[in-house]
Short mmCIF file of C-alpha atoms in Angstrom, two decimals:
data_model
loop_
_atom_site.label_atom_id
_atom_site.label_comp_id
_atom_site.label_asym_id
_atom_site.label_seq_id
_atom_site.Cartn_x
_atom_site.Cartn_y
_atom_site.Cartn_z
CA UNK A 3 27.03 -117.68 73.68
CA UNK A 4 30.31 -115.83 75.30
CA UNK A 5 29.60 -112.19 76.87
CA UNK A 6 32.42 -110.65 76.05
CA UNK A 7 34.33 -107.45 77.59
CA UNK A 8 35.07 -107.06 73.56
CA UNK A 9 33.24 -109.06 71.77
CA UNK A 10 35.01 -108.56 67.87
CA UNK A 11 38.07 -108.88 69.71
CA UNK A 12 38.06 -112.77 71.64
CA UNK A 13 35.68 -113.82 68.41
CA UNK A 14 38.68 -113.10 66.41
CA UNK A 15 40.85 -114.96 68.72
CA UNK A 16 38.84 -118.03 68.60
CA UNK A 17 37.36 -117.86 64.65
CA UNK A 18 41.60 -117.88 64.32
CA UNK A 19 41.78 -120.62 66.79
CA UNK A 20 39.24 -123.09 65.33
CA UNK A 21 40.22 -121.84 61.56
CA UNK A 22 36.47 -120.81 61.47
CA UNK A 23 35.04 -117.36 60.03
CA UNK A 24 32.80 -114.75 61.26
CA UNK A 25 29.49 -114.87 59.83
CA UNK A 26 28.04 -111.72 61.85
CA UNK A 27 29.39 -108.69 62.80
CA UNK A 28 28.07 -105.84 64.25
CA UNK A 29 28.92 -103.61 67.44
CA UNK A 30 26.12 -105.80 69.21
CA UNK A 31 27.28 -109.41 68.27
CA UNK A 32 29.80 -111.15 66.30
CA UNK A 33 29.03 -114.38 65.42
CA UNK A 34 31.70 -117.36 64.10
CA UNK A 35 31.02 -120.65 62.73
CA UNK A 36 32.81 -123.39 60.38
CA UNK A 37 33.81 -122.90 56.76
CA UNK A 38 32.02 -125.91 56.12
CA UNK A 39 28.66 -126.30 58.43
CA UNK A 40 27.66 -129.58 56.88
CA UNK A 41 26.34 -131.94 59.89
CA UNK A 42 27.79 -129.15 62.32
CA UNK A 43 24.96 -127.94 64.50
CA UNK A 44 26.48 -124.95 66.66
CA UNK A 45 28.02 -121.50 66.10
CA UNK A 46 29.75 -119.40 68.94
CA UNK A 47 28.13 -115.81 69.40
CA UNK A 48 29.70 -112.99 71.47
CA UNK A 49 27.72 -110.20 73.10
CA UNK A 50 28.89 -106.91 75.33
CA UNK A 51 29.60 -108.48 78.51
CA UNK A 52 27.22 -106.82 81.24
CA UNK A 53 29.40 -107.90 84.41
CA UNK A 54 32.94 -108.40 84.87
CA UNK A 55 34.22 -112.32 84.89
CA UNK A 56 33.95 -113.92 88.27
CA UNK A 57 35.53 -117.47 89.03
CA UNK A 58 35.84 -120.26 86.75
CA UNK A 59 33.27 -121.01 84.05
CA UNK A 60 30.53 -123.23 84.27
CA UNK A 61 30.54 -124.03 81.29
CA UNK A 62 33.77 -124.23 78.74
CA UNK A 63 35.11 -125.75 75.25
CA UNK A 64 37.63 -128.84 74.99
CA UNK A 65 39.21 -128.90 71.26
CA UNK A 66 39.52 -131.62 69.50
CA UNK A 67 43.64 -132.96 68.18
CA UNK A 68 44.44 -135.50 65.87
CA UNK A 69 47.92 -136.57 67.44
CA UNK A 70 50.47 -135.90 70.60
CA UNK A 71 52.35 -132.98 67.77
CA UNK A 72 49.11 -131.46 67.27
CA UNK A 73 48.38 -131.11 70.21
CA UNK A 74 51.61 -129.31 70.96
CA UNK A 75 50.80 -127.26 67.38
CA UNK A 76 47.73 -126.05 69.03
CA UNK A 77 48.35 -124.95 72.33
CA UNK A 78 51.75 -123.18 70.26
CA UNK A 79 49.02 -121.29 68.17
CA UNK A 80 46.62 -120.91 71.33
CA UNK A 81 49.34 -118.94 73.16
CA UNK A 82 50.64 -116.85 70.45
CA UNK A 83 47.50 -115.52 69.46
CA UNK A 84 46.96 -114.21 73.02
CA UNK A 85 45.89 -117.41 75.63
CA UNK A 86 47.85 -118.29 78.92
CA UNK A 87 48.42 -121.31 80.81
CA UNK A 88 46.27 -121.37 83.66
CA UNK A 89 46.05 -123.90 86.86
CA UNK A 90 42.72 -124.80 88.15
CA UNK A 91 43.58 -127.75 89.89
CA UNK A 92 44.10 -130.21 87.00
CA UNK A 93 47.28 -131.92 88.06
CA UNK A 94 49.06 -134.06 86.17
CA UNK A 95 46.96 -134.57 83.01
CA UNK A 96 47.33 -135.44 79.70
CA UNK A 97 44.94 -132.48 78.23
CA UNK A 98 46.53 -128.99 78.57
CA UNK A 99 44.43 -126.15 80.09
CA UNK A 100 44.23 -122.49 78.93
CA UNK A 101 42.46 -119.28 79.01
CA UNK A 102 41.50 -117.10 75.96
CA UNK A 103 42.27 -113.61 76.05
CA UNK A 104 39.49 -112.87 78.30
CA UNK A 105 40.18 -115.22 81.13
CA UNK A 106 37.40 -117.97 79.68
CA UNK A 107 39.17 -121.58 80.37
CA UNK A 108 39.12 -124.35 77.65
CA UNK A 109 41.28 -127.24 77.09
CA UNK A 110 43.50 -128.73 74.08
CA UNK A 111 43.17 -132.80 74.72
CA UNK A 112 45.26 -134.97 73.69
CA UNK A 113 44.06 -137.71 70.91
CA UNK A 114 41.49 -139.64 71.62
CA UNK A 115 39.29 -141.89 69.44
CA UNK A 116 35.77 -140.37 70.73
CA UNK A 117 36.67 -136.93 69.23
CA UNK A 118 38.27 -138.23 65.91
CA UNK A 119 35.56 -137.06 63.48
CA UNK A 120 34.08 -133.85 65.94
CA UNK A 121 35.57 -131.10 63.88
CA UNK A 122 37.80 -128.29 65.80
CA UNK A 123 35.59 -128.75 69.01
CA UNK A 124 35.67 -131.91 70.56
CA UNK A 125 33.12 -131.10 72.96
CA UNK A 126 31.40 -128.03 74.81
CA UNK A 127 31.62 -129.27 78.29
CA UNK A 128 29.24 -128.02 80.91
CA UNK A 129 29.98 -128.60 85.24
CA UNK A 130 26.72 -130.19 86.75
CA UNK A 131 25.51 -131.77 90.63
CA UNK A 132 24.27 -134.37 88.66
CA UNK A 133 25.16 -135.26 85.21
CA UNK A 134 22.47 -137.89 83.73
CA UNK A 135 19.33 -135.40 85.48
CA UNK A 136 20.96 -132.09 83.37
CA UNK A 137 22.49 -134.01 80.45
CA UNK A 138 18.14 -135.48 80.25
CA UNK A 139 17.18 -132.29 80.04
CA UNK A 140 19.39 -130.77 77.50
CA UNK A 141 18.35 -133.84 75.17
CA UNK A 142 14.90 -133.45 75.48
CA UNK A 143 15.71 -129.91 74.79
CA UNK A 144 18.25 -130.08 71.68
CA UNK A 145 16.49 -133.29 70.60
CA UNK A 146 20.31 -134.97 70.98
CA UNK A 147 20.29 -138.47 71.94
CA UNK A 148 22.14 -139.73 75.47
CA UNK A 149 25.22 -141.17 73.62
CA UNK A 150 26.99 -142.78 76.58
CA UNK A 151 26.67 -142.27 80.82
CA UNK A 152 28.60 -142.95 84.04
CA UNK A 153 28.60 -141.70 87.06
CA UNK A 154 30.90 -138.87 86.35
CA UNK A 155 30.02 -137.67 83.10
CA UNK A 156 27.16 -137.55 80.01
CA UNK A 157 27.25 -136.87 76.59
CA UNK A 158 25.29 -135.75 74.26
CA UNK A 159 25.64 -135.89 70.22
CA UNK A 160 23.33 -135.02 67.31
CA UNK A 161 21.10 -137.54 65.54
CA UNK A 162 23.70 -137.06 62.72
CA UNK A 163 26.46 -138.60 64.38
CA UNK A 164 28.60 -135.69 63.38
CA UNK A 165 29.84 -132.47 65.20
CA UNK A 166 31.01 -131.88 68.81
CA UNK A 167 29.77 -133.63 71.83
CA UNK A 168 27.94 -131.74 74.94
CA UNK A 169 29.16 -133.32 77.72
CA UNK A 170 28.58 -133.18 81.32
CA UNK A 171 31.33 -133.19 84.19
CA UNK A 172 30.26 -133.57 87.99
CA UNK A 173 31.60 -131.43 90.58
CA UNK A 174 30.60 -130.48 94.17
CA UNK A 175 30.40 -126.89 93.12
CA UNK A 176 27.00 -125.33 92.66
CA UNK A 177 26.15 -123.52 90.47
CA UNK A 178 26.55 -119.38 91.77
CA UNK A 179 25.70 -116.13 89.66
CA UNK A 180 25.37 -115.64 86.21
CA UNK A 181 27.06 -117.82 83.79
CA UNK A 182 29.42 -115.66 81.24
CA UNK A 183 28.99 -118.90 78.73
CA UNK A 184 25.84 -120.25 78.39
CA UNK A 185 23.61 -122.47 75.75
CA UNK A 186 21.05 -120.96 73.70
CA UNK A 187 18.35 -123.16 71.55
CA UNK A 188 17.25 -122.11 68.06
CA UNK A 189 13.78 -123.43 67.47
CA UNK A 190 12.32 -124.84 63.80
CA UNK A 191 10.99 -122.23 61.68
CA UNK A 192 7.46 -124.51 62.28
CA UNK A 193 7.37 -124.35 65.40
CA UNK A 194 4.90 -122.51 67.81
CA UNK A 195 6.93 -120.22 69.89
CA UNK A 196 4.16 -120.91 72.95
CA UNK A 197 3.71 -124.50 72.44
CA UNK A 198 8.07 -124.83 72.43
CA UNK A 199 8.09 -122.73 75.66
CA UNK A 200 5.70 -125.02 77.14
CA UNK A 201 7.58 -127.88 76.19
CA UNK A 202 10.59 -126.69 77.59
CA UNK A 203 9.12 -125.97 81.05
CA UNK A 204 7.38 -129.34 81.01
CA UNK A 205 11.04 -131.09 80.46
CA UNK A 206 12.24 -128.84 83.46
CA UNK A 207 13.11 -125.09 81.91
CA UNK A 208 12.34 -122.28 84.64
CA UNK A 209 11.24 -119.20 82.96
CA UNK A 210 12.93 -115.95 83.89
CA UNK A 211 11.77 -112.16 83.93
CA UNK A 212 12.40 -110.41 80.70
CA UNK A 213 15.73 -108.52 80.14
CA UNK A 214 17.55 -110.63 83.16
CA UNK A 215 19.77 -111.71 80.48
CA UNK A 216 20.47 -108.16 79.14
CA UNK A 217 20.50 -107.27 75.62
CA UNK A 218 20.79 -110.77 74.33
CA UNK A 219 18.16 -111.45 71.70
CA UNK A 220 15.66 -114.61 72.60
CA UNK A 221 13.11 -115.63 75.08
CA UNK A 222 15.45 -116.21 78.38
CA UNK A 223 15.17 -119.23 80.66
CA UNK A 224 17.32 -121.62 82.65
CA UNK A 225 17.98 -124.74 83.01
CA UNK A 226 17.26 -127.31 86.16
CA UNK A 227 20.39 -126.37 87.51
CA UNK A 228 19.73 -122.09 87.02
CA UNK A 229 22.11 -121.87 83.96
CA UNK A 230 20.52 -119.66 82.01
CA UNK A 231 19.61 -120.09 77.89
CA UNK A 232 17.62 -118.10 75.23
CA UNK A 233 14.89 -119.67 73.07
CA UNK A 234 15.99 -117.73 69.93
CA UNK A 235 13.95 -117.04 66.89
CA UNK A 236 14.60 -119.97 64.09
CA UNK A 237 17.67 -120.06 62.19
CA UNK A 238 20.38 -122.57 60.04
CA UNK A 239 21.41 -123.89 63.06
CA UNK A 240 20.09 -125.13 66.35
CA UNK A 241 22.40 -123.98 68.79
CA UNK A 242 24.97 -121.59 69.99
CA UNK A 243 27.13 -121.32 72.76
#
């Protein structure tokens, strides 16, 4: 989930990026997702940003490339449809960094064999104190199994085996104010709203007041580390960013 100063505008940007399509659109949301959703579990929704964009993102996409020329093919499209170079202290690196039209960072890696079969987004990649602790929760939360750990990083992948990875980076940078990305769950259309809530808290969701998330549709919590979600009302897929 991206607020968005103007929301049809960056959806645009990236449904062009990823060569996905918009699915919703309406003054309130736009919504974008693949052509082809088989074994793809997330969507990207934009909202009407509440607060202007402070710092660097928590939380940001890496996209996927199948060689060293398509990488340089996609940071070539990246840029002409409206991104910039950026510098947050990456050094010398083989992935590239960018911003999207709105100032939101993401990176174009270079190949590598993890991300081969991911689709357009290798991975949605959030910053964390403590990567195994958050990337726990988050799997008891998605239901995503712990597909590899170290002491730098964790990722998580569907049962499936297929779509992007959620991955989590440590840094020595708390977390501070609202995120302007953030994860939101979708629960099964079986499932007790009350009885998911409570299973969310037990794993180590902290429930917060009603409407501190804005207009954004969805029961709103946070994780262990404060970043905040929405337990949304059931729908084709389980998660958004």
């Amino acid at each position: 989930m991206f607020d968005a100063d103007r929301p049809r505008s960056v959806a645009g940007f990236w449904a062009e990026l990823l060569g996905w399509q918009v699915a919703v659109d309406r003054p309130d949301e736009v919504d974008i997702a693949a052509n082809d959703p088989d074994g793809l579990e997330i969507a990207l929704t934009f909202l009407p940003a509440e607060h202007a964009k402070r710092g660097k993102n928590r939380i940001h996409l890496d996209l996927a490339s199948r060689s060293l020329d398509h990488q340089c093919v996609q940071v070539d499209r990246a840029l002409a449809l409206g991104a910039r170079p950026i510098d947050i202290g990456q050094g010398a690196v083989p992935w590239v960094v960018l911003a999207d039209p709105e100032g939101n960072e993401f990176c174009v890696l270079e190949p590598r064999e993890q991300y081969v079969d991911t689709g357009a987004i290798a991975a949605i990649v959030v910053d964390t104190t403590d990567p195994l602790r958050l990337a726990a929760f988050w799997s008891a939360a998605s239901g995503w199994p712990l597909g590899y750990d170290t002491a730098e990083v964790a990722g998580l992948r569907s049962a499936t085996g297929l779509g992007s990875w959620l991955e989590f980076v440590r840094t020595g940078e708390s977390k501070s104010g609202r995120n302007r990305l953030r994860l939101d769950l979708t629960s099964f259309p079986a499932d007790d709203p009350a009885l998911e809530v409570e299973r969310l808290r037990a794993a180590g969701a902290i429930p917060l007041a009603a409407g501190s998330l804005g207009a954004a549709p969805g029961l709103p919590l946070a994780d262990p580390e404060t970043n905040e979600f929405c337990l949304l009302r059931p729908a084709p897929h389980f998660s958004t960013v």
